[in-house]
Amino acid sequence: KIQSDNDTQGHIEYSIRGQGATEEPKNLFTIDPKNGYIRINNILDREKQSHYTIYGMAKNMHNLSVELQEITINFTVEDQNDCPPVFKMNQAGSVHELSIKETEVMQIIATDDDEPR
């Protein structure tokens, strides 16, 4: 929610602009112009975009800004463990005959697009 300190009479209209609001992907974020509540309208995917910056404005009934500057709102998308591992191909291991129990044979290398933890 954004709210102007000058919103004493309830005649303020709130709006947002920026990527995810007025720029692609449009309408991902919307705002209730009367109360300033910001809503997310779709699922966010960190692998597609990890950060959004939008700008909030408050205007009076004459369409004049009631604040000296816009407010910057930063959204960071937290990662989910939702990407399957990709295994490096052609990995081979070997072990000597009569090796002791629990001898390390090989290390498998796998990666994914999730953020490291």
JSON list of C-alpha atoms in Angstrom, two decimals:
[
{"chain": "A", "resi": 1, "resn": "LYS", "atom": "CA", "xyz": [0.00, 0.00, 0.00]},
{"chain": "A", "resi": 2, "resn": "ILE", "atom": "CA", "xyz": [1.15, 3.50, -0.74]},
{"chain": "A", "resi": 3, "resn": "GLN", "atom": "CA", "xyz": [-0.34, 6.47, 1.04]},
{"chain": "A", "resi": 4, "resn": "SER", "atom": "CA", "xyz": [0.31, 10.19, 0.86]},
{"chain": "A", "resi": 5, "resn": "ASP", "atom": "CA", "xyz": [0.82, 12.15, 4.07]},
{"chain": "A", "resi": 6, "resn": "ASN", "atom": "CA", "xyz": [-1.38, 14.77, 2.40]},
{"chain": "A", "resi": 7, "resn": "ASP", "atom": "CA", "xyz": [-4.35, 12.38, 2.12]},
{"chain": "A", "resi": 8, "resn": "THR", "atom": "CA", "xyz": [-6.42, 14.03, 4.86]},
{"chain": "A", "resi": 9, "resn": "GLN", "atom": "CA", "xyz": [-9.62, 14.63, 2.90]},
{"chain": "A", "resi": 10, "resn": "GLY", "atom": "CA", "xyz": [-9.68, 11.35, 0.94]},
{"chain": "A", "resi": 11, "resn": "HIS", "atom": "CA", "xyz": [-9.53, 13.14, -2.42]},
{"chain": "A", "resi": 12, "resn": "ILE", "atom": "CA", "xyz": [-6.24, 11.61, -3.51]},
{"chain": "A", "resi": 13, "resn": "GLU", "atom": "CA", "xyz": [-5.90, 9.27, -6.47]},
{"chain": "A", "resi": 14, "resn": "TYR", "atom": "CA", "xyz": [-3.01, 6.79, -6.53]},
{"chain": "A", "resi": 15, "resn": "SER", "atom": "CA", "xyz": [-1.32, 5.35, -9.59]},
{"chain": "A", "resi": 16, "resn": "ILE", "atom": "CA", "xyz": [1.76, 3.33, -10.49]},
{"chain": "A", "resi": 17, "resn": "ARG", "atom": "CA", "xyz": [3.98, 3.15, -13.53]},
{"chain": "A", "resi": 18, "resn": "GLY", "atom": "CA", "xyz": [6.93, 1.08, -14.67]},
{"chain": "A", "resi": 19, "resn": "GLN", "atom": "CA", "xyz": [7.81, -2.45, -15.71]},
{"chain": "A", "resi": 20, "resn": "GLY", "atom": "CA", "xyz": [5.02, -4.79, -14.70]},
{"chain": "A", "resi": 21, "resn": "ALA", "atom": "CA", "xyz": [2.51, -1.93, -14.41]},
{"chain": "A", "resi": 22, "resn": "THR", "atom": "CA", "xyz": [2.37, 0.34, -17.47]},
{"chain": "A", "resi": 23, "resn": "GLU", "atom": "CA", "xyz": [5.28, -1.38, -19.28]},
{"chain": "A", "resi": 24, "resn": "GLU", "atom": "CA", "xyz": [5.63, -5.03, -20.33]},
{"chain": "A", "resi": 25, "resn": "PRO", "atom": "CA", "xyz": [4.59, -7.25, -18.77]},
{"chain": "A", "resi": 26, "resn": "LYS", "atom": "CA", "xyz": [1.68, -4.83, -18.39]},
{"chain": "A", "resi": 27, "resn": "ASN", "atom": "CA", "xyz": [-0.87, -5.08, -15.55]},
{"chain": "A", "resi": 28, "resn": "LEU", "atom": "CA", "xyz": [1.17, -7.59, -13.55]},
{"chain": "A", "resi": 29, "resn": "PHE", "atom": "CA", "xyz": [0.92, -5.00, -10.76]},
{"chain": "A", "resi": 30, "resn": "THR", "atom": "CA", "xyz": [-2.18, -2.83, -10.36]},
{"chain": "A", "resi": 31, "resn": "ILE", "atom": "CA", "xyz": [-3.21, -0.32, -7.73]},
{"chain": "A", "resi": 32, "resn": "ASP", "atom": "CA", "xyz": [-6.58, 0.63, -6.28]},
{"chain": "A", "resi": 33, "resn": "PRO", "atom": "CA", "xyz": [-6.66, 4.36, -7.10]},
{"chain": "A", "resi": 34, "resn": "LYS", "atom": "CA", "xyz": [-8.77, 5.18, -4.04]},
{"chain": "A", "resi": 35, "resn": "ASN", "atom": "CA", "xyz": [-6.88, 3.41, -1.23]},
{"chain": "A", "resi": 36, "resn": "GLY", "atom": "CA", "xyz": [-3.37, 2.80, -2.69]},
{"chain": "A", "resi": 37, "resn": "TYR", "atom": "CA", "xyz": [-3.35, -0.98, -2.27]},
{"chain": "A", "resi": 38, "resn": "ILE", "atom": "CA", "xyz": [-1.05, -2.67, -4.81]},
{"chain": "A", "resi": 39, "resn": "ARG", "atom": "CA", "xyz": [-2.08, -6.07, -6.14]},
{"chain": "A", "resi": 40, "resn": "ILE", "atom": "CA", "xyz": [-0.11, -8.76, -7.98]},
{"chain": "A", "resi": 41, "resn": "ASN", "atom": "CA", "xyz": [-2.28, -10.20, -10.76]},
{"chain": "A", "resi": 42, "resn": "ASN", "atom": "CA", "xyz": [-0.25, -13.18, -11.96]},
{"chain": "A", "resi": 43, "resn": "ILE", "atom": "CA", "xyz": [2.35, -15.69, -10.82]},
{"chain": "A", "resi": 44, "resn": "LEU", "atom": "CA", "xyz": [5.89, -14.30, -10.59]},
{"chain": "A", "resi": 45, "resn": "ASP", "atom": "CA", "xyz": [8.75, -16.51, -11.82]},
{"chain": "A", "resi": 46, "resn": "ARG", "atom": "CA", "xyz": [12.25, -15.63, -10.62]},
{"chain": "A", "resi": 47, "resn": "GLU", "atom": "CA", "xyz": [13.84, -17.51, -13.50]},
{"chain": "A", "resi": 48, "resn": "LYS", "atom": "CA", "xyz": [12.07, -15.16, -15.94]},
{"chain": "A", "resi": 49, "resn": "GLN", "atom": "CA", "xyz": [12.55, -11.96, -13.94]},
{"chain": "A", "resi": 50, "resn": "SER", "atom": "CA", "xyz": [13.98, -11.61, -10.44]},
{"chain": "A", "resi": 51, "resn": "HIS", "atom": "CA", "xyz": [13.33, -7.94, -9.76]},
{"chain": "A", "resi": 52, "resn": "TYR", "atom": "CA", "xyz": [10.71, -5.29, -10.54]},
{"chain": "A", "resi": 53, "resn": "THR", "atom": "CA", "xyz": [10.83, -1.54, -9.90]},
{"chain": "A", "resi": 54, "resn": "ILE", "atom": "CA", "xyz": [7.65, 0.49, -10.11]},
{"chain": "A", "resi": 55, "resn": "TYR", "atom": "CA", "xyz": [6.92, 4.09, -9.18]},
{"chain": "A", "resi": 56, "resn": "GLY", "atom": "CA", "xyz": [3.92, 5.29, -7.19]},
{"chain": "A", "resi": 57, "resn": "MET", "atom": "CA", "xyz": [2.23, 8.67, -7.51]},
{"chain": "A", "resi": 58, "resn": "ALA", "atom": "CA", "xyz": [-0.45, 10.53, -5.61]},
{"chain": "A", "resi": 59, "resn": "LYS", "atom": "CA", "xyz": [-2.49, 13.25, -7.33]},
{"chain": "A", "resi": 60, "resn": "ASN", "atom": "CA", "xyz": [-5.34, 15.48, -6.17]},
{"chain": "A", "resi": 61, "resn": "MET", "atom": "CA", "xyz": [-8.69, 15.98, -7.92]},
{"chain": "A", "resi": 62, "resn": "HIS", "atom": "CA", "xyz": [-7.05, 18.62, -10.18]},
{"chain": "A", "resi": 63, "resn": "ASN", "atom": "CA", "xyz": [-4.54, 15.99, -11.41]},
{"chain": "A", "resi": 64, "resn": "LEU", "atom": "CA", "xyz": [-1.68, 17.76, -9.61]},
{"chain": "A", "resi": 65, "resn": "SER", "atom": "CA", "xyz": [0.93, 15.81, -7.68]},
{"chain": "A", "resi": 66, "resn": "VAL", "atom": "CA", "xyz": [0.51, 16.12, -3.92]},
{"chain": "A", "resi": 67, "resn": "GLU", "atom": "CA", "xyz": [4.06, 14.85, -3.21]},
{"chain": "A", "resi": 68, "resn": "LEU", "atom": "CA", "xyz": [7.40, 16.34, -4.22]},
{"chain": "A", "resi": 69, "resn": "GLN", "atom": "CA", "xyz": [8.47, 13.13, -5.94]},
{"chain": "A", "resi": 70, "resn": "GLU", "atom": "CA", "xyz": [7.29, 9.66, -6.88]},
{"chain": "A", "resi": 71, "resn": "ILE", "atom": "CA", "xyz": [7.91, 6.79, -4.49]},
{"chain": "A", "resi": 72, "resn": "THR", "atom": "CA", "xyz": [10.13, 3.96, -5.75]},
{"chain": "A", "resi": 73, "resn": "ILE", "atom": "CA", "xyz": [8.82, 0.48, -4.98]},
{"chain": "A", "resi": 74, "resn": "ASN", "atom": "CA", "xyz": [11.20, -2.46, -5.43]},
{"chain": "A", "resi": 75, "resn": "PHE", "atom": "CA", "xyz": [9.99, -6.05, -5.61]},
{"chain": "A", "resi": 76, "resn": "THR", "atom": "CA", "xyz": [12.47, -8.93, -5.37]},
{"chain": "A", "resi": 77, "resn": "VAL", "atom": "CA", "xyz": [11.06, -12.30, -6.39]},
{"chain": "A", "resi": 78, "resn": "GLU", "atom": "CA", "xyz": [12.19, -15.03, -4.01]},
{"chain": "A", "resi": 79, "resn": "ASP", "atom": "CA", "xyz": [13.21, -18.30, -5.57]},
{"chain": "A", "resi": 80, "resn": "GLN", "atom": "CA", "xyz": [11.34, -21.60, -5.31]},
{"chain": "A", "resi": 81, "resn": "ASN", "atom": "CA", "xyz": [13.09, -24.91, -5.86]},
{"chain": "A", "resi": 82, "resn": "ASP", "atom": "CA", "xyz": [11.12, -25.48, -9.06]},
{"chain": "A", "resi": 83, "resn": "CYS", "atom": "CA", "xyz": [13.74, -26.23, -11.72]},
{"chain": "A", "resi": 84, "resn": "PRO", "atom": "CA", "xyz": [14.72, -29.83, -12.42]},
{"chain": "A", "resi": 85, "resn": "PRO", "atom": "CA", "xyz": [18.41, -30.72, -12.33]},
{"chain": "A", "resi": 86, "resn": "VAL", "atom": "CA", "xyz": [20.36, -31.06, -15.56]},
{"chain": "A", "resi": 87, "resn": "PHE", "atom": "CA", "xyz": [23.03, -33.75, -15.38]},
{"chain": "A", "resi": 88, "resn": "LYS", "atom": "CA", "xyz": [26.33, -33.38, -17.23]},
{"chain": "A", "resi": 89, "resn": "MET", "atom": "CA", "xyz": [26.36, -36.04, -19.93]},
{"chain": "A", "resi": 90, "resn": "ASN", "atom": "CA", "xyz": [28.96, -38.79, -20.38]},
{"chain": "A", "resi": 91, "resn": "GLN", "atom": "CA", "xyz": [30.09, -38.91, -16.78]},
{"chain": "A", "resi": 92, "resn": "ALA", "atom": "CA", "xyz": [31.94, -42.14, -16.02]},
{"chain": "A", "resi": 93, "resn": "GLY", "atom": "CA", "xyz": [33.42, -43.58, -12.88]},
{"chain": "A", "resi": 94, "resn": "SER", "atom": "CA", "xyz": [35.59, -46.51, -12.05]},
{"chain": "A", "resi": 95, "resn": "VAL", "atom": "CA", "xyz": [36.60, -48.54, -9.02]},
{"chain": "A", "resi": 96, "resn": "HIS", "atom": "CA", "xyz": [39.45, -50.96, -8.46]},
{"chain": "A", "resi": 97, "resn": "GLU", "atom": "CA", "xyz": [38.65, -54.57, -7.87]},
{"chain": "A", "resi": 98, "resn": "LEU", "atom": "CA", "xyz": [38.67, -55.50, -4.17]},
{"chain": "A", "resi": 99, "resn": "SER", "atom": "CA", "xyz": [38.30, -51.86, -3.08]},
{"chain": "A", "resi": 100, "resn": "ILE", "atom": "CA", "xyz": [37.30, -51.30, 0.51]},
{"chain": "A", "resi": 101, "resn": "LYS", "atom": "CA", "xyz": [33.68, -50.83, 1.48]},
{"chain": "A", "resi": 102, "resn": "GLU", "atom": "CA", "xyz": [32.30, -47.28, 0.84]},
{"chain": "A", "resi": 103, "resn": "THR", "atom": "CA", "xyz": [35.08, -46.30, -1.57]},
{"chain": "A", "resi": 104, "resn": "GLU", "atom": "CA", "xyz": [34.12, -43.14, -3.47]},
{"chain": "A", "resi": 105, "resn": "VAL", "atom": "CA", "xyz": [33.58, -44.11, -7.09]},
{"chain": "A", "resi": 106, "resn": "MET", "atom": "CA", "xyz": [32.66, -40.81, -8.76]},
{"chain": "A", "resi": 107, "resn": "GLN", "atom": "CA", "xyz": [31.02, -37.45, -8.32]},
{"chain": "A", "resi": 108, "resn": "ILE", "atom": "CA", "xyz": [27.95, -36.65, -10.43]},
{"chain": "A", "resi": 109, "resn": "ILE", "atom": "CA", "xyz": [27.69, -33.03, -11.66]},
{"chain": "A", "resi": 110, "resn": "ALA", "atom": "CA", "xyz": [24.23, -31.50, -11.98]},
{"chain": "A", "resi": 111, "resn": "THR", "atom": "CA", "xyz": [23.03, -27.89, -12.24]},
{"chain": "A", "resi": 112, "resn": "ASP", "atom": "CA", "xyz": [19.69, -26.09, -12.28]},
{"chain": "A", "resi": 113, "resn": "ASP", "atom": "CA", "xyz": [18.36, -22.57, -12.78]},
{"chain": "A", "resi": 114, "resn": "ASP", "atom": "CA", "xyz": [17.33, -22.11, -9.15]},
{"chain": "A", "resi": 115, "resn": "GLU", "atom": "CA", "xyz": [19.15, -19.61, -6.98]},
{"chain": "A", "resi": 116, "resn": "PRO", "atom": "CA", "xyz": [21.78, -21.24, -4.75]},
{"chain": "A", "resi": 117, "resn": "ARG", "atom": "CA", "xyz": [20.92, -21.53, -1.07]}
]
